[in-house]
């Protein structure tokens, strides 16, 4: 059991590293495509454990296995090199900065495609309805497929649960398919004392639908969209006070949870299911990082994009020194947040 736990944590760290390096590859490839000099491309943070020089770029592995960087000439300092980042056109720089988060979404799509091609997706087709609830009273029955709740399109059963949670207690117009025809009815959820939740009365079998490759491509896009949406909703809850910083998990907590998921899946159904569970985590983390990095906050890719977009509109660059101060403040605040999150992770491990 101890050996399995160690293996699961190693696999989680490797997956986390792959996600980070793919993000940085986005910056790297677009930098090279735009003729920007890349001084170092590294995985991890802190002192260098191993490094090799290939042409103008040093490729290295750092001590701490979290994070990574694509360090470009003239990115955070002035440089007279024609190939320096800040000496390129504003649109070239925008493409390089945006490429990192965009590659996160590409990686999430790839992971989702592997999962859906292997085991399918959780179809919103009902196995039945719960007696005494609105779905039964409205005549909904086993085999019906939920396709829309109010104006929200439904592709996975998870989306029904998410909608119910975000719109707790609200009456909803439900569109469902039966024998290829669409039907619409209105449901008022009923509070369930056992689950302490409002329920429409849907019952799902838990079986997954395995589509053809063409449909798998489409549903992989839906999967990425779903994870982007849940990330944004989570941020809204954080901003409105519905969730607190204590609910956040950093690298330590994420790796621990990933390891636990892998261990449970392997013990129940074998290594392949464990790997698929890891890929499922990969979809979530990749989409999450893509969204987080696009937030218009200093030091993040989104913060840099704000300055670049302002420059494109004004046709004049923002004072580099002032921009540097803004990003410095952002880095300090992010580091403080990381300390708080890591403290919570460690506390949760101890408790």
Short mmCIF file of N, CA and C in Angstrom, two decimals, residues 183-271:
data_model
loop_
_atom_site.label_atom_id
_atom_site.label_comp_id
_atom_site.label_asym_id
_atom_site.label_seq_id
_atom_site.Cartn_x
_atom_site.Cartn_y
_atom_site.Cartn_z
N UNK A 183 -39.40 17.65 -26.17
CA UNK A 183 -40.55 18.01 -25.34
C UNK A 183 -40.07 18.98 -24.27
N UNK A 184 -40.95 19.88 -23.86
CA UNK A 184 -40.59 20.86 -22.83
C UNK A 184 -41.64 20.86 -21.73
N UNK A 185 -41.17 20.90 -20.49
CA UNK A 185 -42.06 20.96 -19.34
C UNK A 185 -41.40 21.81 -18.26
N UNK A 186 -42.17 22.24 -17.29
CA UNK A 186 -41.65 23.09 -16.21
C UNK A 186 -41.64 22.29 -14.91
N UNK A 187 -40.49 22.31 -14.22
CA UNK A 187 -40.33 21.56 -12.98
C UNK A 187 -40.00 22.49 -11.81
N UNK A 188 -40.62 22.25 -10.69
CA UNK A 188 -40.28 22.96 -9.46
C UNK A 188 -39.60 21.96 -8.53
N UNK A 189 -38.33 22.16 -8.23
CA UNK A 189 -37.60 21.18 -7.41
C UNK A 189 -38.17 21.07 -6.00
N UNK A 190 -37.93 19.91 -5.40
CA UNK A 190 -38.44 19.62 -4.06
C UNK A 190 -37.26 19.35 -3.13
N UNK A 191 -37.32 19.92 -1.94
CA UNK A 191 -36.22 19.76 -0.99
C UNK A 191 -36.21 18.34 -0.42
N UNK A 192 -35.02 17.74 -0.44
CA UNK A 192 -34.83 16.38 0.06
C UNK A 192 -34.08 16.43 1.38
N UNK A 193 -34.70 15.93 2.42
CA UNK A 193 -34.11 15.99 3.76
C UNK A 193 -32.85 15.14 3.89
N UNK A 194 -32.79 14.05 3.13
CA UNK A 194 -31.63 13.15 3.22
C UNK A 194 -30.37 13.79 2.65
N UNK A 195 -30.48 14.33 1.43
CA UNK A 195 -29.32 14.93 0.77
C UNK A 195 -29.14 16.41 1.11
N UNK A 196 -30.18 17.01 1.74
CA UNK A 196 -30.16 18.45 2.06
C UNK A 196 -30.02 19.30 0.80
N UNK A 197 -30.66 18.84 -0.27
CA UNK A 197 -30.60 19.54 -1.55
C UNK A 197 -31.98 19.56 -2.20
N UNK A 198 -32.16 20.52 -3.11
CA UNK A 198 -33.37 20.55 -3.92
C UNK A 198 -33.17 19.62 -5.12
N UNK A 199 -34.13 18.74 -5.37
CA UNK A 199 -34.01 17.76 -6.44
C UNK A 199 -35.17 17.88 -7.42
N UNK A 200 -34.86 17.64 -8.71
CA UNK A 200 -35.90 17.60 -9.72
C UNK A 200 -36.55 16.22 -9.78
N UNK A 201 -35.82 15.23 -9.29
CA UNK A 201 -36.34 13.86 -9.31
C UNK A 201 -35.77 13.01 -10.42
N UNK A 202 -34.66 13.46 -11.01
CA UNK A 202 -34.02 12.66 -12.06
C UNK A 202 -33.22 11.53 -11.44
N UNK A 203 -33.17 10.41 -12.14
CA UNK A 203 -32.38 9.27 -11.68
C UNK A 203 -31.53 8.79 -12.85
N UNK A 204 -30.24 8.69 -12.64
CA UNK A 204 -29.32 8.31 -13.72
C UNK A 204 -28.74 6.93 -13.43
N UNK A 205 -28.44 6.19 -14.48
CA UNK A 205 -27.93 4.83 -14.31
C UNK A 205 -26.45 4.79 -13.95
N UNK A 206 -25.71 5.82 -14.33
CA UNK A 206 -24.27 5.82 -14.10
C UNK A 206 -23.48 5.25 -15.26
N UNK A 207 -24.19 4.69 -16.25
CA UNK A 207 -23.51 4.15 -17.43
C UNK A 207 -23.02 5.28 -18.32
N UNK A 208 -21.91 5.03 -18.98
CA UNK A 208 -21.34 6.03 -19.87
C UNK A 208 -21.62 5.66 -21.32
N UNK A 209 -21.79 6.69 -22.16
CA UNK A 209 -22.04 6.50 -23.58
C UNK A 209 -20.74 6.67 -24.35
N UNK A 210 -20.39 5.66 -25.13
CA UNK A 210 -19.13 5.71 -25.89
C UNK A 210 -19.45 6.08 -27.35
N UNK A 211 -19.09 7.30 -27.78
CA UNK A 211 -19.44 7.75 -29.12
C UNK A 211 -18.40 7.35 -30.16
N UNK A 212 -18.73 7.59 -31.45
CA UNK A 212 -17.75 7.43 -32.51
C UNK A 212 -16.72 8.54 -32.42
N UNK A 213 -15.65 8.44 -33.22
CA UNK A 213 -14.55 9.39 -33.08
C UNK A 213 -14.99 10.82 -33.36
N UNK A 214 -15.83 11.00 -34.40
CA UNK A 214 -16.28 12.35 -34.74
C UNK A 214 -17.03 13.00 -33.59
N UNK A 215 -17.94 12.25 -32.98
CA UNK A 215 -18.70 12.78 -31.85
C UNK A 215 -17.82 12.93 -30.62
N UNK A 216 -16.80 12.07 -30.51
CA UNK A 216 -15.87 12.18 -29.38
C UNK A 216 -15.12 13.51 -29.44
N UNK A 217 -14.76 13.94 -30.64
CA UNK A 217 -14.10 15.24 -30.80
C UNK A 217 -15.00 16.37 -30.28
N UNK A 218 -16.29 16.29 -30.66
CA UNK A 218 -17.24 17.31 -30.24
C UNK A 218 -17.42 17.30 -28.73
N UNK A 219 -17.57 16.10 -28.16
CA UNK A 219 -17.81 16.02 -26.72
C UNK A 219 -16.55 16.35 -25.90
N UNK A 220 -15.39 16.22 -26.52
CA UNK A 220 -14.16 16.66 -25.85
C UNK A 220 -14.16 18.18 -25.72
N UNK A 221 -14.68 18.87 -26.75
CA UNK A 221 -14.83 20.33 -26.67
C UNK A 221 -15.82 20.70 -25.57
N UNK A 222 -16.93 19.94 -25.50
CA UNK A 222 -17.91 20.20 -24.44
C UNK A 222 -17.28 20.00 -23.06
N UNK A 223 -16.41 18.99 -22.95
CA UNK A 223 -15.75 18.70 -21.67
C UNK A 223 -14.86 19.87 -21.24
N UNK A 224 -14.09 20.39 -22.19
CA UNK A 224 -13.23 21.54 -21.89
C UNK A 224 -14.09 22.75 -21.50
N UNK A 225 -15.16 22.96 -22.26
CA UNK A 225 -16.09 24.07 -21.97
C UNK A 225 -16.66 23.93 -20.57
N UNK A 226 -17.05 22.72 -20.20
CA UNK A 226 -17.61 22.47 -18.87
C UNK A 226 -16.61 22.82 -17.77
N UNK A 227 -15.36 22.42 -17.95
CA UNK A 227 -14.34 22.69 -16.93
C UNK A 227 -13.98 24.18 -16.86
N UNK A 228 -14.01 24.85 -18.00
CA UNK A 228 -13.79 26.31 -18.00
C UNK A 228 -14.92 26.98 -17.23
N UNK A 229 -16.15 26.54 -17.50
CA UNK A 229 -17.32 27.12 -16.85
C UNK A 229 -17.27 26.92 -15.34
N UNK A 230 -16.94 25.70 -14.89
CA UNK A 230 -16.90 25.44 -13.45
C UNK A 230 -15.80 26.26 -12.78
N UNK A 231 -14.69 26.47 -13.48
CA UNK A 231 -13.61 27.30 -12.93
C UNK A 231 -14.09 28.73 -12.74
N UNK A 232 -14.75 29.27 -13.76
CA UNK A 232 -15.26 30.65 -13.68
C UNK A 232 -16.30 30.78 -12.57
N UNK A 233 -17.19 29.80 -12.47
CA UNK A 233 -18.20 29.84 -11.41
C UNK A 233 -17.55 29.75 -10.03
N UNK A 234 -16.48 28.95 -9.92
CA UNK A 234 -15.75 28.87 -8.66
C UNK A 234 -15.13 30.21 -8.27
N UNK A 235 -14.59 30.92 -9.26
CA UNK A 235 -14.02 32.25 -9.01
C UNK A 235 -15.10 33.24 -8.57
N UNK A 236 -16.28 33.13 -9.19
CA UNK A 236 -17.39 34.00 -8.79
C UNK A 236 -17.77 33.76 -7.34
N UNK A 237 -17.81 32.48 -6.96
CA UNK A 237 -18.15 32.14 -5.57
C UNK A 237 -17.10 32.67 -4.60
N UNK A 238 -15.83 32.65 -5.04
CA UNK A 238 -14.75 33.17 -4.21
C UNK A 238 -14.90 34.68 -4.03
N UNK A 239 -15.26 35.36 -5.10
CA UNK A 239 -15.40 36.83 -5.06
C UNK A 239 -16.62 37.27 -4.27
N UNK A 240 -17.68 36.47 -4.30
CA UNK A 240 -18.92 36.84 -3.61
C UNK A 240 -18.96 36.36 -2.16
N UNK A 241 -17.95 35.58 -1.76
CA UNK A 241 -17.90 35.09 -0.40
C UNK A 241 -18.58 33.75 -0.20
N UNK A 242 -19.15 33.18 -1.28
CA UNK A 242 -19.78 31.86 -1.18
C UNK A 242 -18.75 30.77 -0.93
N UNK A 243 -17.50 31.06 -1.28
CA UNK A 243 -16.37 30.17 -0.98
C UNK A 243 -15.24 31.02 -0.42
N UNK A 244 -14.35 30.40 0.33
CA UNK A 244 -13.25 31.15 0.94
C UNK A 244 -11.91 30.63 0.44
N UNK A 245 -10.85 31.38 0.74
CA UNK A 245 -9.50 30.98 0.37
C UNK A 245 -9.15 29.64 0.98
N UNK A 246 -9.76 29.32 2.14
CA UNK A 246 -9.49 28.05 2.80
C UNK A 246 -9.96 26.85 1.98
N UNK A 247 -10.86 27.12 1.00
CA UNK A 247 -11.34 26.04 0.15
C UNK A 247 -10.41 25.76 -1.02
N UNK A 248 -9.39 26.63 -1.21
CA UNK A 248 -8.47 26.46 -2.33
C UNK A 248 -7.43 25.40 -2.02
N UNK A 249 -6.96 24.73 -3.08
CA UNK A 249 -5.88 23.76 -2.95
C UNK A 249 -4.73 24.19 -3.84
N UNK A 250 -3.51 24.09 -3.31
CA UNK A 250 -2.32 24.40 -4.08
C UNK A 250 -1.70 23.12 -4.61
N UNK A 251 -0.46 23.19 -5.12
CA UNK A 251 0.20 22.01 -5.67
C UNK A 251 0.27 20.84 -4.71
N UNK A 252 0.54 21.11 -3.42
CA UNK A 252 0.65 20.03 -2.44
C UNK A 252 -0.68 19.30 -2.29
N UNK A 253 -1.75 20.08 -2.10
CA UNK A 253 -3.07 19.48 -1.95
C UNK A 253 -3.54 18.77 -3.20
N UNK A 254 -3.27 19.36 -4.36
CA UNK A 254 -3.70 18.77 -5.63
C UNK A 254 -3.00 17.43 -5.86
N UNK A 255 -1.68 17.42 -5.66
CA UNK A 255 -0.92 16.18 -5.86
C UNK A 255 -1.39 15.11 -4.89
N UNK A 256 -1.67 15.49 -3.65
CA UNK A 256 -2.15 14.53 -2.66
C UNK A 256 -3.50 13.96 -3.08
N UNK A 257 -4.42 14.82 -3.53
CA UNK A 257 -5.74 14.35 -3.96
C UNK A 257 -5.66 13.50 -5.22
N UNK A 258 -4.77 13.89 -6.13
CA UNK A 258 -4.58 13.08 -7.34
C UNK A 258 -4.04 11.71 -6.99
N UNK A 259 -3.10 11.67 -6.07
CA UNK A 259 -2.53 10.40 -5.63
C UNK A 259 -3.58 9.50 -4.99
N UNK A 260 -4.44 10.10 -4.16
CA UNK A 260 -5.51 9.33 -3.51
C UNK A 260 -6.48 8.76 -4.56
N UNK A 261 -6.81 9.59 -5.56
CA UNK A 261 -7.73 9.16 -6.62
C UNK A 261 -7.14 7.99 -7.40
N UNK A 262 -5.86 8.10 -7.73
CA UNK A 262 -5.20 7.03 -8.48
C UNK A 262 -5.17 5.74 -7.67
N UNK A 263 -4.83 5.86 -6.40
CA UNK A 263 -4.73 4.67 -5.54
C UNK A 263 -6.07 3.96 -5.41
N UNK A 264 -7.16 4.73 -5.23
CA UNK A 264 -8.48 4.14 -5.10
C UNK A 264 -8.91 3.47 -6.40
N UNK A 265 -8.65 4.14 -7.54
CA UNK A 265 -9.06 3.59 -8.84
C UNK A 265 -8.31 2.30 -9.14
N UNK A 266 -7.00 2.27 -8.85
CA UNK A 266 -6.19 1.07 -9.12
C UNK A 266 -6.64 -0.09 -8.24
N UNK A 267 -6.90 0.18 -6.98
CA UNK A 267 -7.30 -0.88 -6.06
C UNK A 267 -8.66 -1.46 -6.43
N UNK A 268 -9.52 -0.64 -7.06
CA UNK A 268 -10.87 -1.10 -7.41
C UNK A 268 -10.95 -1.72 -8.81
N UNK A 269 -10.28 -1.07 -9.80
CA UNK A 269 -10.49 -1.49 -11.19
C UNK A 269 -9.24 -1.62 -12.03
N UNK A 270 -8.07 -1.45 -11.45
CA UNK A 270 -6.85 -1.65 -12.22
C UNK A 270 -6.14 -0.38 -12.64
N UNK A 271 -4.96 -0.58 -13.21
CA UNK A 271 -4.07 0.53 -13.54
C UNK A 271 -4.66 1.45 -14.60
#
